[in-house]
Amino acid sequence: MIEFDRVAKRFPDGTEAVREITLTVPSRRTTVLVGSSGSGKTTLLRMVNRMVEPSSGQVRIDDEDVATLNPVTLRRRIGYVLQGGGLLPHRRVLDNIVTVLRLNGVRRRSAEERGLELMDTVGLDRALARRYPGQLSGGQQQRVGVARALAVDPNILLMDEPFGAVDPIVRTDLQNELLRLQSTLDKTVLFVTHDIEEAFILGDQVVILKPGGVIAQQGTPAEILADPADDFVATFIGAERGQRALRVEDHNGTQVVVDGRGRPAGVLAEGVPRQ
Ligand SMILES: Nc1ncnc2c1ncn2[C@@H]1O[C@H](COP(=O)(O)OP(=O)(O)OP(=O)(O)O)[C@@H](O)[C@H]1O
Ligand SMILES: [Mg+2]
């Protein structure tokens, strides 16, 4: 469990990135931070592995104040997928994946064996192991980033817009892959995105941030959809425009569900038989 306890961040130039946030990120679940550009998502995420130190307040992992932990040790046991990939361009794919394992003292052979297994895990062809990041597609690079973050088998996975730079189809692929991975790996995932659709697909818990680093609402996707806390949230999730409002139309006896724009969303199944 990760706890943000009244954390705030004001950068030296006076920018108030996070105002005062208290938030619990439960273990073995996916929590998604979502909000527009500059709302403090990356700043909040980086407080967990001490790449940003809060100006006030405390971040705890399983009741331990991270400020008391060695930052280097901390970062080597937390998986971090950086915004924009953050792969080392002059290192081959496999070397990128196993860098932290090697830093942790794992011998080259076993590190590389583990690296190749991780390539399988994230759906990357092992034939790509000797390529450089620049020789991969955007989606493949994102997968390398995820494999690298998983390398030390961390309990916590921080993911900062990991699927930002790819087309919608690859993005859907990567999202499904993460859902599949999460059902077997059981990590505590803190995921950042500015895309509310992605937040609702991936998040067990969704936290919507407003400009200035303030929580507008937190809850399950269903709770937020059912009861947006204010106009900001309603606009952000598109509820106000009625795009998400569904209704049922009868087409020759089949119940077709259509969205606010009249586009079919699916067909209502027959009722579940009583026991
Ligand atoms: N090192 C820094 N010094 C000064 N201001 C900073 C620094 N890092 C971030 N900020 C500012 O803090 C605010 C929050 O930035 P942050 O990167 O956390 O936003 P974000 O929600 O991740 O945005 P994006 O969606 O664009 O990645 C922004 O106004 C940003 O300009
Ligand atoms: Mg960011």
Short mmCIF file of C-alpha atoms in Angstrom, two decimals, residues 14-263:
data_model
loop_
_atom_site.label_atom_id
_atom_site.label_comp_id
_atom_site.label_asym_id
_atom_site.label_seq_id
_atom_site.Cartn_x
_atom_site.Cartn_y
_atom_site.Cartn_z
CA GLY A 14 7.35 29.05 -7.11
CA THR A 15 5.27 26.68 -9.26
CA GLU A 16 2.71 24.90 -7.12
CA ALA A 17 2.57 21.47 -8.79
CA VAL A 18 0.70 19.58 -6.05
CA ARG A 19 -1.34 21.48 -3.49
CA GLU A 20 -2.19 19.09 -0.66
CA ILE A 21 -3.05 15.55 -1.54
CA THR A 22 -4.02 12.67 0.69
CA LEU A 23 -4.53 9.43 -1.14
CA THR A 24 -4.26 5.70 -0.50
CA VAL A 25 -3.10 3.42 -3.30
CA PRO A 26 -4.16 -0.10 -2.33
CA SER A 27 -1.85 -3.08 -2.86
CA ARG A 28 -2.27 -5.40 -5.83
CA ARG A 29 -4.69 -3.04 -7.56
CA THR A 30 -4.35 -0.52 -10.34
CA THR A 31 -4.83 3.11 -9.41
CA VAL A 32 -4.93 5.58 -12.27
CA LEU A 33 -4.07 9.27 -11.92
CA VAL A 34 -5.78 11.17 -14.69
CA GLY A 35 -5.87 14.87 -15.46
CA SER A 36 -4.94 17.47 -18.01
CA SER A 37 -1.38 18.52 -18.77
CA GLY A 38 0.33 20.19 -15.82
CA SER A 39 -2.08 18.90 -13.17
CA GLY A 40 0.77 17.34 -11.19
CA LYS A 41 0.49 13.68 -12.20
CA THR A 42 4.18 13.09 -12.91
CA THR A 43 5.20 15.07 -9.83
CA LEU A 44 2.99 12.92 -7.62
CA LEU A 45 4.20 9.68 -9.19
CA ARG A 46 7.86 10.62 -8.76
CA MET A 47 7.39 11.27 -5.07
CA VAL A 48 6.99 7.52 -4.61
CA ASN A 49 10.54 6.70 -5.72
CA ARG A 50 11.97 9.99 -4.43
CA MET A 51 12.78 11.47 -7.80
CA VAL A 52 10.79 14.40 -6.42
CA GLU A 53 10.87 15.27 -2.72
CA PRO A 54 7.62 16.71 -1.37
CA SER A 55 7.82 20.24 0.09
CA SER A 56 5.59 19.02 2.89
CA GLY A 57 3.74 15.89 3.86
CA GLN A 58 4.79 12.26 3.76
CA VAL A 59 4.74 9.35 1.33
CA ARG A 60 4.65 5.90 2.93
CA ILE A 61 5.06 2.46 1.44
CA ASP A 62 3.63 -0.20 3.73
CA ASP A 63 3.80 2.24 6.65
CA GLU A 64 7.42 3.17 5.96
CA ASP A 65 8.20 6.84 5.24
CA VAL A 66 10.09 6.83 1.94
CA ALA A 67 12.11 9.85 3.12
CA THR A 68 13.91 7.48 5.50
CA LEU A 69 14.84 5.02 2.73
CA ASN A 70 17.91 5.13 0.55
CA PRO A 71 16.74 6.56 -2.81
CA VAL A 72 18.96 4.30 -4.90
CA THR A 73 17.82 1.12 -3.14
CA LEU A 74 14.24 2.35 -3.32
CA ARG A 75 14.41 2.93 -7.08
CA ARG A 76 15.91 -0.48 -7.69
CA ARG A 77 12.93 -2.19 -6.16
CA ILE A 78 10.22 -0.09 -7.79
CA GLY A 79 9.44 -0.52 -11.48
CA TYR A 80 9.21 2.79 -13.32
CA VAL A 81 8.03 3.22 -16.90
CA LEU A 82 8.97 6.77 -17.86
CA GLN A 83 6.87 9.21 -19.81
CA GLY A 84 8.34 9.12 -23.32
CA GLY A 85 9.96 5.71 -22.92
CA GLY A 86 13.31 6.71 -21.45
CA LEU A 87 15.20 3.89 -23.16
CA LEU A 88 18.95 4.22 -23.52
CA PRO A 89 19.41 4.77 -27.28
CA HIS A 90 22.94 3.35 -27.49
CA ARG A 91 22.11 0.13 -25.69
CA ARG A 92 20.49 -2.87 -27.29
CA VAL A 93 16.98 -3.88 -26.32
CA LEU A 94 18.08 -6.73 -24.07
CA ASP A 95 20.68 -4.53 -22.35
CA ASN A 96 18.03 -1.89 -21.71
CA ILE A 97 15.80 -4.50 -20.06
CA VAL A 98 18.49 -5.99 -17.82
CA THR A 99 20.38 -2.82 -16.81
CA VAL A 100 18.91 -2.68 -13.32
CA LEU A 101 19.34 -6.43 -12.80
CA ARG A 102 23.02 -6.02 -13.62
CA LEU A 103 23.26 -3.05 -11.24
CA ASN A 104 21.71 -5.27 -8.59
CA GLY A 105 24.59 -7.71 -9.11
CA VAL A 106 22.88 -10.41 -11.18
CA ARG A 107 25.35 -12.19 -13.48
CA ARG A 108 25.10 -11.42 -17.18
CA ARG A 109 23.92 -14.88 -18.24
CA SER A 110 21.07 -15.18 -15.80
CA ALA A 111 20.13 -11.53 -16.28
CA GLU A 112 19.88 -12.06 -20.03
CA GLU A 113 17.89 -15.26 -19.62
CA ARG A 114 15.47 -13.37 -17.40
CA GLY A 115 15.42 -10.50 -19.92
CA LEU A 116 14.40 -12.85 -22.72
CA GLU A 117 11.62 -14.32 -20.57
CA LEU A 118 10.40 -10.79 -19.92
CA MET A 119 10.31 -10.15 -23.65
CA ASP A 120 7.94 -13.13 -23.91
CA THR A 121 5.88 -11.77 -21.02
CA VAL A 122 5.27 -8.41 -22.68
CA GLY A 123 4.74 -9.91 -26.13
CA LEU A 124 8.04 -8.94 -27.76
CA ASP A 125 9.69 -11.27 -30.26
CA ARG A 126 13.06 -12.44 -28.88
CA ALA A 127 14.53 -11.75 -32.31
CA LEU A 128 14.42 -8.05 -31.40
CA ALA A 129 16.78 -8.48 -28.44
CA ARG A 130 19.90 -7.30 -30.31
CA ARG A 131 18.30 -4.28 -31.93
CA TYR A 132 18.67 -0.71 -30.74
CA PRO A 133 15.56 1.17 -29.52
CA GLY A 134 15.62 3.38 -32.63
CA GLN A 135 15.12 0.26 -34.74
CA LEU A 136 11.81 -0.58 -33.07
CA SER A 137 8.27 0.69 -33.63
CA GLY A 138 6.72 2.97 -31.00
CA GLY A 139 4.61 0.16 -29.58
CA GLN A 140 7.60 -2.17 -29.36
CA GLN A 141 9.59 0.52 -27.54
CA GLN A 142 6.76 0.91 -25.03
CA ARG A 143 6.84 -2.84 -24.41
CA VAL A 144 10.58 -2.69 -23.80
CA GLY A 145 9.90 0.03 -21.22
CA VAL A 146 7.39 -2.23 -19.45
CA ALA A 147 9.75 -5.24 -19.59
CA ARG A 148 12.54 -3.15 -18.09
CA ALA A 149 10.28 -1.98 -15.27
CA LEU A 150 9.29 -5.58 -14.52
CA ALA A 151 12.88 -6.85 -14.53
CA VAL A 152 13.48 -6.72 -10.79
CA ASP A 153 10.06 -8.22 -10.11
CA PRO A 154 8.96 -5.15 -8.13
CA ASN A 155 5.85 -5.07 -5.95
CA ILE A 156 5.19 -1.55 -7.16
CA LEU A 157 4.98 -0.45 -10.76
CA LEU A 158 4.89 3.26 -11.60
CA MET A 159 3.75 3.92 -15.16
CA ASP A 160 3.81 7.46 -16.54
CA GLU A 161 1.76 7.67 -19.75
CA PRO A 162 3.41 4.45 -20.93
CA PHE A 163 1.12 4.09 -23.94
CA GLY A 164 1.04 7.73 -24.92
CA ALA A 165 2.97 7.77 -28.16
CA VAL A 166 1.25 5.00 -30.14
CA ASP A 167 -1.74 4.72 -32.44
CA PRO A 168 -5.14 3.73 -31.00
CA ILE A 169 -4.96 0.09 -32.11
CA VAL A 170 -1.53 -0.54 -30.62
CA ARG A 171 -2.68 1.33 -27.55
CA THR A 172 -5.66 -0.99 -27.12
CA ASP A 173 -3.28 -3.95 -27.53
CA LEU A 174 -0.97 -2.62 -24.83
CA GLN A 175 -3.90 -1.91 -22.49
CA ASN A 176 -5.19 -5.47 -22.90
CA GLU A 177 -1.70 -6.79 -22.34
CA LEU A 178 -1.44 -4.83 -19.10
CA LEU A 179 -4.83 -6.12 -17.93
CA ARG A 180 -3.71 -9.67 -18.72
CA LEU A 181 -0.37 -9.16 -16.97
CA GLN A 182 -2.02 -7.61 -13.96
CA SER A 183 -4.37 -10.58 -13.55
CA THR A 184 -1.34 -12.84 -13.08
CA LEU A 185 1.35 -10.53 -11.66
CA ASP A 186 -0.73 -8.82 -8.96
CA LYS A 187 1.41 -5.68 -8.72
CA THR A 188 0.50 -2.43 -7.04
CA VAL A 189 0.24 -0.27 -10.13
CA LEU A 190 0.15 3.52 -10.13
CA PHE A 191 -0.63 4.54 -13.69
CA VAL A 192 -0.68 8.06 -15.13
CA THR A 193 -2.64 9.11 -18.19
CA HIS A 194 -4.50 12.16 -19.48
CA ASP A 195 -6.99 9.89 -21.26
CA ILE A 196 -10.14 9.23 -19.24
CA GLU A 197 -11.10 6.25 -21.43
CA GLU A 198 -7.79 4.60 -20.64
CA ALA A 199 -8.27 5.43 -16.94
CA PHE A 200 -11.67 3.74 -16.87
CA ILE A 201 -10.41 0.66 -18.75
CA LEU A 202 -7.38 0.08 -16.53
CA GLY A 203 -8.23 1.53 -13.14
CA ASP A 204 -9.68 -0.33 -10.18
CA GLN A 205 -9.48 3.12 -8.63
CA VAL A 206 -9.42 6.34 -10.64
CA VAL A 207 -8.19 9.67 -9.27
CA ILE A 208 -9.08 12.74 -11.31
CA LEU A 209 -6.74 15.69 -10.80
CA LYS A 210 -7.58 19.34 -11.46
CA PRO A 211 -5.10 22.00 -12.56
CA GLY A 212 -3.01 23.08 -9.59
CA GLY A 213 -2.58 19.55 -8.26
CA VAL A 214 -5.87 19.01 -6.46
CA ILE A 215 -8.02 15.88 -6.41
CA ALA A 216 -11.35 16.54 -8.12
CA GLN A 217 -12.72 13.06 -7.44
CA GLN A 218 -11.60 9.55 -6.65
CA GLY A 219 -13.49 6.28 -6.83
CA THR A 220 -14.16 3.30 -9.04
CA PRO A 221 -14.96 4.08 -12.68
CA ALA A 222 -18.60 3.15 -11.99
CA GLU A 223 -18.83 5.47 -8.99
CA ILE A 224 -17.38 8.39 -10.94
CA LEU A 225 -19.60 7.78 -13.95
CA ALA A 226 -22.68 7.40 -11.80
CA ASP A 227 -22.06 10.48 -9.71
CA PRO A 228 -19.54 13.06 -11.00
CA ALA A 229 -18.47 15.23 -8.05
CA ASP A 230 -18.73 18.56 -9.88
CA ASP A 231 -18.93 20.27 -13.26
CA PHE A 232 -15.20 19.83 -13.80
CA VAL A 233 -15.47 16.06 -13.50
CA ALA A 234 -18.67 15.92 -15.55
CA THR A 235 -17.02 17.83 -18.38
CA PHE A 236 -13.82 15.80 -18.08
CA ILE A 237 -15.60 12.47 -18.43
CA GLY A 238 -17.88 13.73 -21.16
CA ALA A 239 -21.06 12.98 -19.21
CA GLU A 240 -22.33 16.50 -19.63
CA ARG A 241 -22.37 16.17 -23.37
CA GLY A 242 -24.46 13.06 -22.99
CA GLN A 243 -22.02 10.99 -25.00
CA ARG A 244 -21.98 8.26 -22.42
CA ALA A 245 -25.69 8.19 -21.78
CA LEU A 246 -26.95 4.89 -23.18
CA ARG A 247 -30.47 3.95 -24.15
CA VAL A 248 -32.12 0.83 -25.48
CA GLU A 249 -33.83 0.62 -28.86
CA ASP A 250 -35.92 -2.27 -30.01
CA HIS A 251 -35.00 -3.64 -33.43
CA ASN A 252 -37.43 -6.40 -34.39
CA GLY A 253 -37.39 -7.81 -30.90
CA THR A 254 -33.62 -7.42 -30.31
CA GLN A 255 -32.65 -4.88 -27.67
CA VAL A 256 -29.86 -2.75 -29.10
CA VAL A 257 -27.99 -0.37 -26.81
CA VAL A 258 -27.07 2.96 -28.42
CA ASP A 259 -24.98 5.81 -27.03
CA GLY A 260 -25.79 9.52 -26.79
CA ARG A 261 -24.84 10.00 -30.43
CA GLY A 262 -27.10 7.16 -31.54
CA ARG A 263 -24.24 4.77 -32.27
#
